C-alpha positions in Angstrom: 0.0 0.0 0.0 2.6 2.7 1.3 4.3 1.4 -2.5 1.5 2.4 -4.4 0.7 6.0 -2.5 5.0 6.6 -3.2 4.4 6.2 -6.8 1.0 7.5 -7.4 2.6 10.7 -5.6 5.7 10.7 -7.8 3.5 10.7 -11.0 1.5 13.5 -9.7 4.6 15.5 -8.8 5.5 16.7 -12.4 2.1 17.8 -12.8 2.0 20.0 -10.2 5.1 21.8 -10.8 4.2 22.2 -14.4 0.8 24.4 -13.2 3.2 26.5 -11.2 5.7 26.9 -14.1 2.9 28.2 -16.0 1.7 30.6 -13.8 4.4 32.2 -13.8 5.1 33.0 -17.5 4.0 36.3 -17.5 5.6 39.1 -16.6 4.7 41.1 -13.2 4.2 45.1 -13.5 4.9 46.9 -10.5 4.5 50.9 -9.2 6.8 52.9 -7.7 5.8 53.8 -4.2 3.1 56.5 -4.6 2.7 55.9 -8.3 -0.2 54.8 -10.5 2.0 53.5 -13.2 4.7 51.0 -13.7 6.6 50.1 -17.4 7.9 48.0 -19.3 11.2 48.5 -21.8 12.6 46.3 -24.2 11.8 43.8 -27.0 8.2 42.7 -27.2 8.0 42.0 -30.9 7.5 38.4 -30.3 4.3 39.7 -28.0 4.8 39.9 -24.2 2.1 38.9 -21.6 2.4 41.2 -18.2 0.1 40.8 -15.4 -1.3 43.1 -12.7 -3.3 42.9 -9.6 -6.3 45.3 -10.0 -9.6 46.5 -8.1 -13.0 46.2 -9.8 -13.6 49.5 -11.5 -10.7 50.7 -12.1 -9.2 52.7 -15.3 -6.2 50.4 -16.8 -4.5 52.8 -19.4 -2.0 50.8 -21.6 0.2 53.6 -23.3 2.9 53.6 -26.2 5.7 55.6 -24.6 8.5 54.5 -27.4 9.5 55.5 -30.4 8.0 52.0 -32.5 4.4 51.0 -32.7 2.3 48.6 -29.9 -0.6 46.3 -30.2 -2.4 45.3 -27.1 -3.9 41.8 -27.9 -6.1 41.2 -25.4 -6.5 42.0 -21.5 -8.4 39.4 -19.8 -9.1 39.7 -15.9 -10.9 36.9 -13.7 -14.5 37.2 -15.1 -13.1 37.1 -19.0 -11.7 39.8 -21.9 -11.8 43.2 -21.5 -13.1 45.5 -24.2 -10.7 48.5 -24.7 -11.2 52.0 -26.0 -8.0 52.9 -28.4 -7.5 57.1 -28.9 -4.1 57.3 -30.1 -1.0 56.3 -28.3 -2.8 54.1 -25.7 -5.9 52.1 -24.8 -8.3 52.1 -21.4 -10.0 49.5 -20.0 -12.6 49.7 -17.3 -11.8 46.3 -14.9 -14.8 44.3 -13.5 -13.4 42.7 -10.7 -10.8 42.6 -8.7 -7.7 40.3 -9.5 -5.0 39.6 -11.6 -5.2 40.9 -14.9 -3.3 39.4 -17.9 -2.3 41.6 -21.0 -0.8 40.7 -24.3 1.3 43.1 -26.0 3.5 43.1 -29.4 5.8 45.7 -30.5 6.7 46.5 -33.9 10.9 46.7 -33.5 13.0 44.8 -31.3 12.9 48.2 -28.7 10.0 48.9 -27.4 8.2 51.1 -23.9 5.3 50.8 -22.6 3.5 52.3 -19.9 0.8 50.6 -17.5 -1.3 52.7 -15.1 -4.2 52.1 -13.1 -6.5 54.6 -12.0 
Protein backbone atom coordinates (compact mmCIF):
# COMPACT_ATOMS: atom_id res chain seq x y z
CA UNK A 1 0.00 0.00 0.00
CA UNK A 2 2.64 2.71 1.28
CA UNK A 3 4.33 1.45 -2.53
CA UNK A 4 1.51 2.41 -4.37
CA UNK A 5 0.72 6.01 -2.52
CA UNK A 6 4.98 6.57 -3.21
CA UNK A 7 4.43 6.22 -6.82
CA UNK A 8 1.02 7.50 -7.38
CA UNK A 9 2.60 10.73 -5.57
CA UNK A 10 5.68 10.69 -7.81
CA UNK A 11 3.45 10.65 -11.03
CA UNK A 12 1.49 13.46 -9.70
CA UNK A 13 4.65 15.54 -8.84
CA UNK A 14 5.52 16.73 -12.39
CA UNK A 15 2.08 17.75 -12.83
CA UNK A 16 2.00 20.03 -10.16
CA UNK A 17 5.08 21.76 -10.79
CA UNK A 18 4.19 22.24 -14.44
CA UNK A 19 0.77 24.43 -13.18
CA UNK A 20 3.17 26.46 -11.16
CA UNK A 21 5.66 26.92 -14.10
CA UNK A 22 2.88 28.22 -16.00
CA UNK A 23 1.67 30.64 -13.81
CA UNK A 24 4.37 32.20 -13.77
CA UNK A 25 5.13 33.03 -17.54
CA UNK A 26 4.02 36.28 -17.54
CA UNK A 27 5.60 39.14 -16.58
CA UNK A 28 4.72 41.15 -13.20
CA UNK A 29 4.20 45.10 -13.52
CA UNK A 30 4.91 46.94 -10.54
CA UNK A 31 4.52 50.87 -9.19
CA UNK A 32 6.77 52.90 -7.69
CA UNK A 33 5.84 53.79 -4.19
CA UNK A 34 3.05 56.52 -4.64
CA UNK A 35 2.73 55.87 -8.29
CA UNK A 36 -0.18 54.75 -10.48
CA UNK A 37 2.00 53.50 -13.20
CA UNK A 38 4.73 51.01 -13.72
CA UNK A 39 6.60 50.08 -17.44
CA UNK A 40 7.90 48.00 -19.28
CA UNK A 41 11.17 48.47 -21.80
CA UNK A 42 12.63 46.25 -24.23
CA UNK A 43 11.80 43.76 -27.03
CA UNK A 44 8.23 42.68 -27.23
CA UNK A 45 8.04 42.02 -30.92
CA UNK A 46 7.45 38.36 -30.32
CA UNK A 47 4.34 39.66 -28.01
CA UNK A 48 4.79 39.94 -24.17
CA UNK A 49 2.06 38.94 -21.60
CA UNK A 50 2.43 41.22 -18.22
CA UNK A 51 0.10 40.84 -15.37
CA UNK A 52 -1.26 43.11 -12.74
CA UNK A 53 -3.33 42.94 -9.57
CA UNK A 54 -6.31 45.33 -10.04
CA UNK A 55 -9.58 46.52 -8.11
CA UNK A 56 -12.96 46.19 -9.82
CA UNK A 57 -13.61 49.51 -11.47
CA UNK A 58 -10.69 50.71 -12.14
CA UNK A 59 -9.19 52.67 -15.27
CA UNK A 60 -6.18 50.37 -16.84
CA UNK A 61 -4.53 52.78 -19.37
CA UNK A 62 -1.96 50.80 -21.61
CA UNK A 63 0.18 53.58 -23.26
CA UNK A 64 2.89 53.59 -26.17
CA UNK A 65 5.70 55.59 -24.60
CA UNK A 66 8.49 54.46 -27.44
CA UNK A 67 9.53 55.54 -30.36
CA UNK A 68 8.01 51.97 -32.48
CA UNK A 69 4.36 50.96 -32.67
CA UNK A 70 2.35 48.58 -29.94
CA UNK A 71 -0.64 46.30 -30.25
CA UNK A 72 -2.38 45.31 -27.08
CA UNK A 73 -3.91 41.83 -27.94
CA UNK A 74 -6.15 41.23 -25.35
CA UNK A 75 -6.55 41.95 -21.47
CA UNK A 76 -8.39 39.45 -19.76
CA UNK A 77 -9.11 39.71 -15.87
CA UNK A 78 -10.88 36.91 -13.74
CA UNK A 79 -14.46 37.19 -15.13
CA UNK A 80 -13.10 37.12 -19.00
CA UNK A 81 -11.71 39.82 -21.86
CA UNK A 82 -11.80 43.17 -21.48
CA UNK A 83 -13.12 45.51 -24.24
CA UNK A 84 -10.66 48.47 -24.72
CA UNK A 85 -11.25 51.98 -25.98
CA UNK A 86 -8.04 52.94 -28.40
CA UNK A 87 -7.51 57.06 -28.87
CA UNK A 88 -4.09 57.31 -30.06
CA UNK A 89 -0.98 56.26 -28.32
CA UNK A 90 -2.82 54.11 -25.68
CA UNK A 91 -5.91 52.06 -24.80
CA UNK A 92 -8.30 52.09 -21.39
CA UNK A 93 -9.97 49.49 -20.02
CA UNK A 94 -12.56 49.66 -17.28
CA UNK A 95 -11.82 46.31 -14.91
CA UNK A 96 -14.84 44.33 -13.50
CA UNK A 97 -13.45 42.72 -10.65
CA UNK A 98 -10.82 42.56 -8.68
CA UNK A 99 -7.70 40.28 -9.54
CA UNK A 100 -4.99 39.57 -11.56
CA UNK A 101 -5.16 40.87 -14.88
CA UNK A 102 -3.32 39.35 -17.95
CA UNK A 103 -2.28 41.63 -21.03
CA UNK A 104 -0.78 40.69 -24.27
CA UNK A 105 1.35 43.10 -26.01
CA UNK A 106 3.49 43.10 -29.35
CA UNK A 107 5.81 45.72 -30.49
CA UNK A 108 6.70 46.52 -33.92
CA UNK A 109 10.90 46.70 -33.47
CA UNK A 110 13.01 44.83 -31.27
CA UNK A 111 12.87 48.21 -28.68
CA UNK A 112 9.96 48.91 -27.37
CA UNK A 113 8.16 51.10 -23.87
CA UNK A 114 5.31 50.78 -22.65
CA UNK A 115 3.52 52.27 -19.89
CA UNK A 116 0.84 50.62 -17.49
CA UNK A 117 -1.31 52.66 -15.10
CA UNK A 118 -4.21 52.12 -13.06
CA UNK A 119 -6.51 54.56 -11.95
Amino acid sequence: MKKLLVIATLAVAPLMVTSVQAADSSTKVTFAKDSYCGGFTGNIREGKEFRLWLMPDQNLVIRNVGDDQINVAYVSGPSGRLDGDRNGDETSYITQSKGNHYMKVYGNSSHSAVEFCAY
